Amino acid sequence: MTSYPPLHMYIDGEVVSGGSRRTQAIFNPATGETLGELPLADAADLDRALEAAQRGFRTWRNSTAQERATVLSGAARLLTERADELARIATMEEGKTLPEARIEVMMVAGLFNFYAGEVFRTYGRELVRPAGQRSTVRYEPVGPVAAFSPWNFPLGNPGRKLGAPIAAGCSVIMKSAEETPASALGILQSLYDAGLPKNVAQAVFGVPDEVSRHLLTSPIIRKLSFTGSTVIGKHLAKLAADDMKRTTMELGGHGAVLVFDDVDVDHVLNTMVGAKYRNSGQVCVSPTRFIVQEDIYEKFRMGFAERAKALKVGNGLDASVQMGPMANARRPDAMERLIGGAVKAGARLHTGGERLGNQGYFYAPTVLSEIPLDADIMNEEPFGPVALINPYRNADDMIAEANRLPYGLAAYAWTDDVKMQRRVAHDVETGMLGINSTMIGGADAPFGGVKWSGHGHEDGPEGLMACLVLKAVHEG
Ligand code: NAD
């Protein structure tokens, strides 16, 4: 049985904890039990990390493609060996079910393996020039990266923050979420154990605003990579702009799901209900606004509620559980505000709408319909186990609703009509679109949004390119 590991930071190759540092308690969201005490960085810790990241960058940018590939593929192999142990740690600190956590470990292993190959394909160009002249376009690592990742994918997010920069030859100071530190440290450990020099990737924790201000005002950091809410993303983008740092911003969404009346309703429900309540809905690409054509609306909302009600909610470590708790105390509070507000505004509550149990942060799988468009929940990312289902007359109305919000991360559409599939693909403003599918990612696929959902991509060749800068060299 895996026990929860001691917590620390990794700065310049040293395990850092204790001293006069402030600490933060880490909780198991299923039980409320304290798992450990996390040390928080002070200004001297952050300065040390910056100086080490500078040194780490100078050496790692000169590493060979083979050296980088060996580290990444070695870490992927170690993650596969450690998958069960890491999954248990992630479930303990974040709450998601064990199978979901295990998939996350394997997703990181897949990403590291992908980048182990992609590093050999970081080609430049040579331009046509007369004899004696030479012009080349080359890609170089952008420099030390400050990477801030959230708690909802405690293993996957740190994996994304580390894989591409390491493949590109950058160094990284990672501040992953304070709520889920052990998972992030597990990912970093796999890279160290595979031979990554320890000043190339470091882990700090702290008061988020203190850490981000300190790192983003340092000229050593050349890129910000952030995953989290739009509100914090806008704040950090402004800080980064002051020093013209490059940015990759993976921000919030409000996933639209267009369900046209030619579909097999039971098939769509069997797929989408699982996708909705995965990780208690705390997923940036979660299907959220179900935009359903009138003729199938009644059957759809009733079928959704029936399936949601039947889900087994409990501790993610229990093999029979289908949905765990929410990750922290802020989330059930947010559900009460958003769902309560919608019901007050006239929405119909079909199931859920309440906290569950008397320990941990459980919230029942919830289904609302006929929600007024001006209710907060129809405009703000709910990030929780709630499906919002409204009826629409035709494709024009459905596409208009999908594009109504300033978000554009993921959208989904269900129809067998090929013309309609093409229309949706053309007209819906989104970074990722699943047509008759919820599979919208992969190690080789760019992951990212448009509008307020951010800019830049992670994963795929695009994720690697985002860690490179271009230099044109002309020799006379
Ligand atoms: P939040 O915006 O306060 O925090 C999100 C993440 O950003 C956390 O990991 C946090 O530590 C970090 N963060 C916050 N302030 C920061 C700062 N000044 N500098 C650096 N990092 C900072 O939100 P939260 O309460 O943790 O979650 C609430 C909302 O965040 C959700 O409703 C959802 O909209 C959004 N969220 C989105 C994602 C995503 O994958 N896009 C992930 C988690 C949360």
XYZ file of N, CA, C and O in Angstrom, residues 345-413:
276
model
N -32.839 31.507 -10.397
C -33.176 32.244 -11.627
C -34.215 31.511 -12.475
O -34.612 32.001 -13.529
N -34.617 30.282 -12.051
C -35.691 29.595 -12.764
C -35.296 28.284 -13.422
O -36.135 27.640 -14.074
N -34.025 27.847 -13.287
C -33.609 26.588 -13.919
C -34.295 25.405 -13.241
O -34.653 25.482 -12.058
N -34.478 24.311 -13.999
C -35.040 23.083 -13.425
C -33.924 22.170 -12.956
O -33.004 21.861 -13.714
N -34.011 21.755 -11.695
C -33.004 20.843 -11.132
C -33.544 19.422 -11.240
O -34.572 19.096 -10.650
N -32.863 18.547 -11.997
C -33.352 17.173 -12.198
C -32.757 16.198 -11.201
O -33.400 15.241 -10.795
N -31.485 16.412 -10.862
C -30.863 15.544 -9.853
C -29.660 16.289 -9.290
O -29.131 17.199 -9.920
N -29.235 15.907 -8.082
C -28.050 16.523 -7.465
C -28.396 17.838 -6.806
O -29.427 17.969 -6.142
N -27.489 18.807 -6.966
C -27.724 20.118 -6.375
C -27.457 20.155 -4.884
O -27.977 21.009 -4.170
N -26.635 19.219 -4.392
C -26.346 19.215 -2.949
C -24.997 18.568 -2.670
O -24.492 17.783 -3.461
N -24.449 18.938 -1.499
C -23.230 18.275 -1.029
C -23.578 16.869 -0.578
O -24.731 16.601 -0.194
N -22.596 15.978 -0.573
C -22.832 14.604 -0.128
C -21.926 14.284 1.058
O -20.752 14.661 1.061
N -22.457 13.546 2.035
C -21.643 13.067 3.156
C -21.285 14.173 4.125
O -21.605 15.343 3.908
N -20.602 13.780 5.195
C -20.229 14.794 6.189
C -18.728 14.909 6.359
O -18.231 15.436 7.330
N -17.985 14.350 5.412
C -16.533 14.596 5.403
C -16.078 14.752 3.959
O -16.728 14.288 3.024
N -14.944 15.437 3.765
C -14.433 15.641 2.407
C -15.268 16.651 1.644
O -16.140 17.328 2.201
N -14.977 16.744 0.321
C -15.573 17.806 -0.502
C -16.455 17.223 -1.594
O -16.277 17.518 -2.783
N -17.410 16.373 -1.208
C -18.247 15.702 -2.201
C -19.417 16.578 -2.631
O -20.039 17.251 -1.808
N -19.702 16.532 -3.931
C -20.875 17.227 -4.457
C -21.561 16.281 -5.447
O -20.900 15.641 -6.279
N -22.857 16.190 -5.370
C -23.597 15.207 -6.166
C -23.574 15.542 -7.662
O -23.658 16.724 -8.036
N -23.516 14.511 -8.527
C -23.663 14.746 -9.970
C -24.995 15.449 -10.213
O -26.045 14.982 -9.750
N -24.931 16.562 -10.904
C -26.100 17.445 -11.006
C -26.493 17.666 -12.466
O -25.624 17.755 -13.339
N -27.808 17.735 -12.698
C -28.312 18.063 -14.040
C -29.321 19.201 -13.909
O -30.278 19.114 -13.125
N -29.072 20.258 -14.670
C -30.003 21.393 -14.742
C -30.490 21.525 -16.176
O -29.754 21.218 -17.121
N -31.739 21.994 -16.337
C -32.207 22.322 -17.692
C -32.995 23.626 -17.638
O -33.299 24.139 -16.548
N -33.304 24.124 -18.843
C -34.033 25.398 -18.955
C -33.386 26.494 -18.115
O -34.042 27.188 -17.331
N -32.103 26.631 -18.293
C -31.332 27.598 -17.492
C -31.325 28.930 -18.235
O -30.929 28.989 -19.414
N -31.742 30.016 -17.569
C -31.693 31.322 -18.241
C -30.250 31.666 -18.630
O -29.326 31.401 -17.862
N -30.096 32.248 -19.806
C -28.742 32.509 -20.299
C -27.992 33.538 -19.460
O -26.766 33.600 -19.522
N -28.739 34.329 -18.677
C -28.013 35.311 -17.875
C -27.652 34.784 -16.484
O -27.070 35.509 -15.673
N -27.956 33.523 -16.189
C -27.508 32.951 -14.908
C -25.981 32.841 -14.947
O -25.405 32.550 -15.994
N -25.328 33.062 -13.790
C -23.853 33.028 -13.756
C -23.305 31.731 -14.344
O -22.291 31.733 -15.038
N -23.979 30.614 -14.043
C -23.440 29.314 -14.460
C -23.400 29.165 -15.982
O -22.636 28.362 -16.512
N -24.195 29.938 -16.698
C -24.178 29.875 -18.168
C -23.087 30.785 -18.759
O -22.937 30.865 -19.984
N -22.366 31.489 -17.884
C -21.369 32.443 -18.367
C -19.992 32.241 -17.752
O -18.996 32.709 -18.292
N -19.955 31.562 -16.605
C -18.724 31.373 -15.856
C -18.401 29.881 -15.896
O -19.330 29.070 -15.766
N -17.126 29.529 -16.038
C -16.762 28.095 -16.075
C -17.153 27.433 -14.749
O -16.631 27.807 -13.697
N -18.100 26.451 -14.770
C -18.512 25.868 -13.480
C -17.445 24.972 -12.860
O -17.327 24.895 -11.658
N -16.662 24.256 -13.688
C -15.574 23.417 -13.189
C -16.064 22.492 -12.081
O -15.500 22.431 -10.989
N -17.140 21.796 -12.382
C -17.713 20.897 -11.388
C -18.673 19.912 -12.035
O -18.916 19.953 -13.254
N -19.290 19.023 -11.211
C -20.111 17.938 -11.750
C -21.525 18.401 -12.094
O -22.503 17.961 -11.485
N -21.632 19.291 -13.064
C -22.952 19.801 -13.426
C -23.100 19.890 -14.946
O -22.224 20.427 -15.633
N -24.222 19.308 -15.434
C -24.544 19.376 -16.863
C -25.657 20.403 -17.042
O -26.645 20.402 -16.297
N -25.500 21.288 -18.028
C -26.465 22.358 -18.293
C -27.118 22.055 -19.638
O -26.438 22.059 -20.667
N -28.427 21.767 -19.630
C -29.077 21.293 -20.861
C -30.201 22.243 -21.264
O -31.147 22.459 -20.491
N -30.100 22.807 -22.464
C -31.136 23.708 -22.979
C -31.548 23.296 -24.401
O -30.730 22.758 -25.142
N -32.830 23.579 -24.778
C -33.305 23.194 -26.121
C -33.121 24.323 -27.151
O -33.235 25.500 -26.821
N -32.856 23.924 -28.399
C -32.686 24.893 -29.488
C -33.393 24.371 -30.731
O -33.509 23.166 -30.929
N -33.852 25.335 -31.570
C -34.669 24.965 -32.717
C -33.847 24.388 -33.871
O -34.146 23.340 -34.406
N -32.797 25.094 -34.267
C -32.082 24.685 -35.486
C -30.585 24.973 -35.359
O -30.123 25.528 -34.355
N -29.865 24.605 -36.425
C -28.399 24.710 -36.393
C -27.940 26.155 -36.177
O -26.963 26.391 -35.452
N -28.650 27.122 -36.778
C -28.237 28.525 -36.600
C -28.237 28.881 -35.120
O -27.290 29.477 -34.600
N -29.336 28.543 -34.434
C -29.446 28.878 -33.005
C -28.396 28.118 -32.185
O -27.839 28.647 -31.216
N -28.148 26.872 -32.562
C -27.210 26.047 -31.786
C -25.777 26.580 -31.921
O -25.046 26.690 -30.936
N -25.412 26.954 -33.133
C -24.048 27.464 -33.344
C -23.897 28.834 -32.693
O -22.863 29.147 -32.091
N -24.968 29.643 -32.744
C -24.911 30.965 -32.093
C -24.694 30.798 -30.586
O -23.909 31.530 -29.972
N -25.369 29.821 -29.980
C -25.187 29.598 -28.542
C -23.763 29.102 -28.256
O -23.118 29.546 -27.305
N -23.263 28.208 -29.093
C -21.898 27.689 -28.874
C -20.893 28.839 -28.872
O -19.944 28.842 -28.091
N -21.118 29.842 -29.740
C -20.153 30.950 -29.878
C -20.485 32.155 -29.003
O -19.799 33.170 -29.079
N -21.533 32.041 -28.171
C -21.988 33.205 -27.394
C -20.942 33.684 -26.385
O -20.811 34.884 -26.121
N -20.179 32.759 -25.825
C -19.270 33.118 -24.727
C -17.885 33.495 -25.245
O -17.500 33.087 -26.339
N -17.132 34.213 -24.437
C -15.777 34.584 -24.876
C -14.779 33.429 -24.793
O -13.616 33.600 -25.125
N -15.227 32.241 -24.317
C -14.323 31.092 -24.230
C -14.296 30.317 -25.542
O -15.279 30.316 -26.283
N -13.221 29.596 -25.783
C -13.135 28.742 -26.971
C -12.060 27.686 -26.794
O -11.034 27.709 -27.466
N -12.285 26.764 -25.844
C -11.276 25.729 -25.610
C -11.662 24.447 -26.343
O -11.059 24.096 -27.339
N -12.702 23.763 -25.826
C -13.128 22.522 -26.483
C -14.619 22.604 -26.760
O -15.375 23.193 -25.985
N -15.036 21.994 -27.872
C -16.464 21.861 -28.178
C -16.675 20.465 -28.755
O -15.715 19.812 -29.206
N -17.915 20.028 -28.699
C -18.262 18.690 -29.174
C -19.522 18.794 -30.019
O -20.371 19.651 -29.757
N -19.628 17.906 -31.016
C -20.859 17.892 -31.803
C -21.229 16.452 -32.108
O -20.352 15.612 -32.363
